[in-house]
Structures are given as structure tokens and as C-alpha cells.
Amino acid sequence: MRGWQLATNGDPADVLVLDDLVDPAPNEHEVLISVEATNVNFADILQCQGKYQEKPELPFTPGVETCGIVVDAGSSGVCRVGDRVVGMTSSGAGGYAELALLASRSVLVIPPEVSADVATVLFTTYQTSHVALHHRAALQAGETLLVHGASGGVGSSAVQLGAAAGAIVIATAGGADKCAYVASLGAHHVIDTHSEDVYETVMELTGGSGVDVAYDAVGGELGDLTRRLMAWEGRLLIIGFAAGGVPQYPANHALVKNYSIIGLYWGSYLTPERRHV
């Protein structure tokens, strides 16, 4: 098969090579698919750089979210040969190739009316935001939701789902083009991090009370700032660290303001019960 592979860590443009590769062989916990569509995920960049929490053994093919036709269904019973499925890849045999391996525990059969590209895009980003906002943070209509990195994959999904739930969505993004895009998704207020003071603007928009729910997939300095923007009994969702830095939250600050710090790694919900998948 043809596919992209890297033998050393680095930026994707520097280390990925298109080559003839050996067809992957599934084990009892994997499903082999013929790839139809693969998402471009920030996790793929981090894996190439060797900075992601899950580090495939080199050499490997990236592409963590992939959709395709089942070639070998294995023994898990989650699908059959010929099914169109979407899932998370396994064993370093990702979706940037003609064939890929999916972890059986992650596989979902796609309804015929859903296209491959839509299924792949929806798989992690929207389910992450749905579980984060509704299961972990119990977002309610009328509450104020702050979304950082709102022009990105998970951020944009959080804006849409938050607005659909009746929340007042305040979003941050960098630059006029990204801000215009975020506004088109339904954000009520968009803050340009390149030209506006995030703290002052959020506090002005909320009358000084802060936000009920914060959705932070950025981390870094913006993540450090977010704790100061939490309302009484607010919920701060930790989604990721796109900026690279991992914020440190003083426990005494959460104590005196009575807000909760809530982690969310959606992949952990890919259990046989799939209660939130």
C-alpha cells in the first residue's frame, strides 16, 4: 500500500515521507479498513513531534481519526466486513495511508446518510465537546460559556454545541479572520487575543461576575488567566494544551471561589459500555 510514514520525530513537513509500505495486519483487538477519509487532528502534529501523551513506536503512520470500509473485522464482533466505520487508529498504522488499523473498542458503524468526511470530523471533536459540556460541566441554558481556541477543531464544536444549548457563548481567537469565522458559528461575543485584553473584556461582558463554564483546549498563559475568570461555583474544563504550557492551578484559589477544575479526555469513555459515546 501507499502511505505517509515517519522514522524520526519532528514537524510533519520535515519528517513525513510518502512511500510503499507493508500492509498492516490486525490483531484480535483491531479492525483493518480501506481508508476513505482521515481527519487532520492537532494530535497528529503532536505525535509526529513526539509530544503527545500516546507515543507510537517509530516508524509509524499518523492519522488518529479515520473512516473507511472494513476489510478484516477481527474477532471483536463490533462490525462486519464491508461495513463503513469510523474510529481511532491503533499500532501506529494510522489513516494517512490506503489501509489503516482501528482499535476495536473505538469503532462505530456509520449510518448510510452520513458521509465519510463528516463522520471523521464529528468523531472526536464533537463528542469531546458534548461530553465535556453536558456530562462533565452540566451546562445549562442561560449560563455563560467561555471557549478558548474557538476557531480550532474542539473549540469550534464547543461554540456550536454551547450556543445550541442556550448558553451565552464568549469565544477567543487570534486575528480578524478567525474571529469572523467563530462569530459565524454562533458565538455571541468574540475576543481577538491579538488586539484585546481577554480578562478585561470577559469581566466587562459578565458584569464582573466571570463565566459559569470555561472550555480550555489551549493552556499556556491563557490557561493560567482562565482561573481568574471563573464565576462563583463555576466549572473550568481542561480539554488540552495547544499552546504547549500546562497551567498550574493553586488549590486555594479554587477553594475560596468555589469553582471546580474538571478534566476531560474523551478517549477514556471508549469502554464496552460506551455510556457517553
XYZ file of C-alpha atoms in Angstrom:
277
model
C 0.000 0.000 0.000
C 0.970 3.653 -0.294
C 1.148 5.821 2.788
C 2.899 8.525 4.758
C 5.357 7.415 7.413
C 7.945 8.979 9.716
C 11.067 7.325 11.095
C 12.100 10.162 13.412
C 10.181 12.777 15.373
C 9.835 16.342 14.137
C 7.476 18.702 12.354
C 5.260 16.779 9.890
C 6.505 18.713 6.852
C 10.072 17.740 7.714
C 9.704 14.078 8.678
C 6.759 12.578 6.754
C 7.685 10.540 3.674
C 5.252 9.089 1.101
C 6.352 5.530 0.392
C 5.333 1.952 -0.378
C 4.524 0.349 2.974
C 3.774 -3.163 4.181
C 0.029 -3.784 4.567
C -0.841 -3.735 8.295
C -2.125 -6.955 9.885
C -4.764 -6.651 12.634
C -4.544 -8.414 15.976
C -7.594 -9.637 17.903
C -8.288 -6.116 19.216
C -8.111 -4.334 15.852
C -10.094 -3.847 12.651
C -8.460 -3.374 9.229
C -10.079 -0.788 6.944
C -9.631 0.601 3.461
C -9.362 4.323 4.173
C -11.975 6.726 2.798
C -11.250 9.833 4.878
C -8.873 10.880 7.633
C -9.193 13.910 9.865
C -6.359 16.403 10.261
C -6.043 16.449 14.032
C -3.724 18.519 16.224
C -2.882 15.242 17.949
C -1.285 14.062 14.689
C 1.104 17.012 14.762
C 1.960 16.358 18.403
C 2.526 12.646 17.713
C 4.879 13.484 14.857
C 6.774 15.807 17.195
C 6.857 13.172 19.946
C 4.910 15.439 22.317
C 1.583 13.600 22.556
C 0.647 11.503 25.603
C 0.324 8.439 23.353
C 3.593 7.821 21.519
C 3.535 5.158 18.759
C 6.730 3.217 18.221
C 8.796 4.565 15.312
C 8.392 4.265 12.390
C 4.645 4.907 12.239
C 1.896 6.350 10.069
C -0.122 9.205 11.651
C -3.828 9.873 11.256
C -5.611 9.155 14.540
C -9.235 9.579 13.358
C -10.127 7.582 10.285
C -13.132 6.325 8.360
C -13.344 3.533 5.799
C -14.643 0.157 4.656
C -13.924 -2.880 6.828
C -11.556 -5.352 5.141
C -10.911 -7.575 8.174
C -13.345 -7.323 11.102
C -11.260 -9.406 13.501
C -12.958 -11.239 16.362
C -14.420 -8.379 18.418
C -17.873 -8.516 16.844
C -18.225 -4.720 16.654
C -18.563 -4.712 12.854
C -18.585 -6.872 9.737
C -16.554 -6.946 6.526
C -17.989 -4.324 4.184
C -19.298 -2.027 6.937
C -18.434 1.666 6.769
C -16.909 2.567 10.120
C -15.084 5.341 11.919
C -12.694 5.047 14.829
C -9.317 5.739 16.375
C -6.282 4.129 14.816
C -4.015 1.633 16.520
C -0.480 0.197 16.458
C 0.938 3.178 14.572
C -0.984 2.181 11.418
C -2.855 5.468 11.012
C -5.131 6.900 8.385
C -2.547 8.676 6.229
C -2.344 5.526 4.137
C -4.529 3.341 1.928
C -5.085 0.842 4.759
C -5.327 1.517 8.498
C -5.908 -0.331 11.755
C -8.677 0.822 14.094
C -8.847 -0.070 17.774
C -11.946 -2.284 18.018
C -13.093 -0.545 21.211
C -13.393 2.745 19.289
C -15.210 1.514 16.178
C -18.626 2.937 15.302
C -20.628 1.842 12.256
C -21.604 4.876 10.164
C -25.240 5.368 9.079
C -25.549 5.379 5.271
C -26.735 9.004 5.197
C -23.507 10.238 6.863
C -20.549 10.857 4.551
C -17.050 9.638 5.372
C -15.586 13.117 5.794
C -18.409 14.260 8.079
C -18.160 11.122 10.231
C -14.419 11.561 10.638
C -14.690 15.216 11.633
C -17.527 14.566 14.099
C -15.926 11.561 15.773
C -13.637 13.086 18.406
C -14.184 16.850 18.350
C -17.939 16.957 18.743
C -18.117 14.023 21.115
C -15.398 15.626 23.243
C -17.378 18.848 23.461
C -20.705 17.104 24.031
C -19.389 15.027 26.937
C -17.448 17.968 28.368
C -20.283 20.486 28.281
C -23.237 18.279 29.133
C -21.889 15.353 31.180
C -18.896 16.857 32.965
C -19.893 20.523 33.322
C -23.716 20.181 33.198
C -24.021 23.365 31.131
C -27.451 24.992 31.457
C -29.351 27.376 29.197
C -28.656 30.980 30.163
C -25.236 30.245 31.655
C -22.120 31.945 30.324
C -19.651 29.724 28.455
C -16.098 30.851 27.649
C -14.386 28.917 24.829
C -10.663 29.362 24.174
C -9.138 28.473 20.803
C -12.616 28.736 19.326
C -11.521 28.557 15.684
C -9.904 25.131 16.170
C -11.490 21.694 15.977
C -12.721 21.134 19.521
C -13.152 24.853 20.145
C -15.446 25.381 17.172
C -17.543 22.379 18.172
C -17.867 23.753 21.719
C -19.093 27.095 20.366
C -21.774 25.414 18.266
C -22.934 22.990 20.946
C -22.886 25.668 23.631
C -24.990 28.034 21.547
C -27.392 25.205 20.686
C -27.796 24.515 24.416
C -28.874 28.099 25.040
C -25.673 29.295 26.708
C -24.241 32.783 26.229
C -21.022 31.987 24.362
C -17.923 34.154 24.753
C -15.125 32.926 22.497
C -11.456 33.770 21.991
C -9.490 33.504 18.748
C -6.409 35.114 17.230
C -6.887 37.524 14.328
C -9.782 39.087 12.436
C -10.367 36.174 10.050
C -10.572 33.591 12.825
C -12.817 35.844 14.886
C -15.200 36.315 11.961
C -15.337 32.548 11.477
C -16.103 31.969 15.161
C -18.873 34.574 15.066
C -20.424 32.718 12.124
C -20.622 29.576 14.299
C -22.955 31.272 16.757
C -20.689 32.876 19.367
C -22.396 35.856 20.984
C -19.122 37.653 21.729
C -15.708 37.035 20.144
C -12.489 38.365 21.690
C -9.447 38.849 19.442
C -6.471 37.726 21.533
C -4.155 39.657 19.202
C -5.692 43.030 19.969
C -7.971 42.796 23.017
C -7.433 42.216 26.722
C -9.156 38.918 27.452
C -9.535 39.456 31.191
C -10.923 42.980 30.959
C -13.302 42.106 28.125
C -14.720 38.989 29.798
C -15.240 40.785 33.081
C -16.956 43.662 31.298
C -19.239 41.285 29.378
C -20.184 39.413 32.557
C -20.635 42.468 34.764
C -17.617 41.446 36.807
C -19.004 38.068 37.835
C -16.958 35.859 35.484
C -18.101 32.842 33.483
C -20.071 29.807 34.613
C -18.189 27.346 32.394
C -14.774 27.715 30.736
C -13.677 25.338 27.969
C -9.885 25.446 27.695
C -8.120 23.486 24.984
C -5.255 25.997 24.806
C -3.492 26.079 28.176
C -0.329 28.158 28.476
C -0.691 31.773 29.612
C -4.328 31.857 28.531
C -4.999 28.813 30.683
C -3.335 30.473 33.670
C -5.571 33.501 33.155
C -8.772 31.482 32.921
C -8.988 30.614 36.615
C -9.316 34.337 37.360
C -12.332 34.487 35.051
C -14.357 31.831 36.860
C -17.665 32.774 38.462
C -18.740 31.532 41.892
C -19.357 27.772 41.584
C -18.050 27.830 38.008
C -16.680 24.809 36.148
C -13.286 25.007 34.431
C -12.944 22.284 31.785
C -9.412 21.143 30.952
C -9.509 19.867 27.351
C -5.933 20.223 26.124
C -2.748 22.267 25.901
C -2.428 23.512 22.318
C -0.183 26.371 23.451
C 2.283 23.862 24.897
C 2.302 25.023 28.508
C 0.397 23.146 31.211
C -1.260 25.606 33.642
C -0.752 25.231 37.384
C -3.914 25.946 39.361
C -3.484 26.999 43.028
C -5.820 24.876 45.115
C -6.518 27.744 47.490
C -7.869 29.872 44.632
C -10.381 27.180 43.665
C -11.297 26.844 47.340
C -12.110 30.490 48.020
C -14.032 30.946 44.747
C -15.794 27.575 44.996
C -15.143 26.634 41.365
C -14.414 23.150 40.038
C -11.486 22.117 37.837
C -12.675 19.288 35.603
C -10.528 17.170 33.297
C -11.903 15.607 30.140
C -10.184 13.012 27.951
C -12.945 11.662 25.748
C -10.938 8.608 24.665
C -11.280 7.246 28.208
C -15.004 6.782 27.572
C -14.358 4.260 24.801
C -15.232 1.336 27.056
C -17.530 -1.593 26.194
C -20.422 0.209 27.943
C -19.961 3.395 25.856
C -22.247 5.363 28.145
C -21.156 8.698 26.687
C -20.218 7.736 23.121
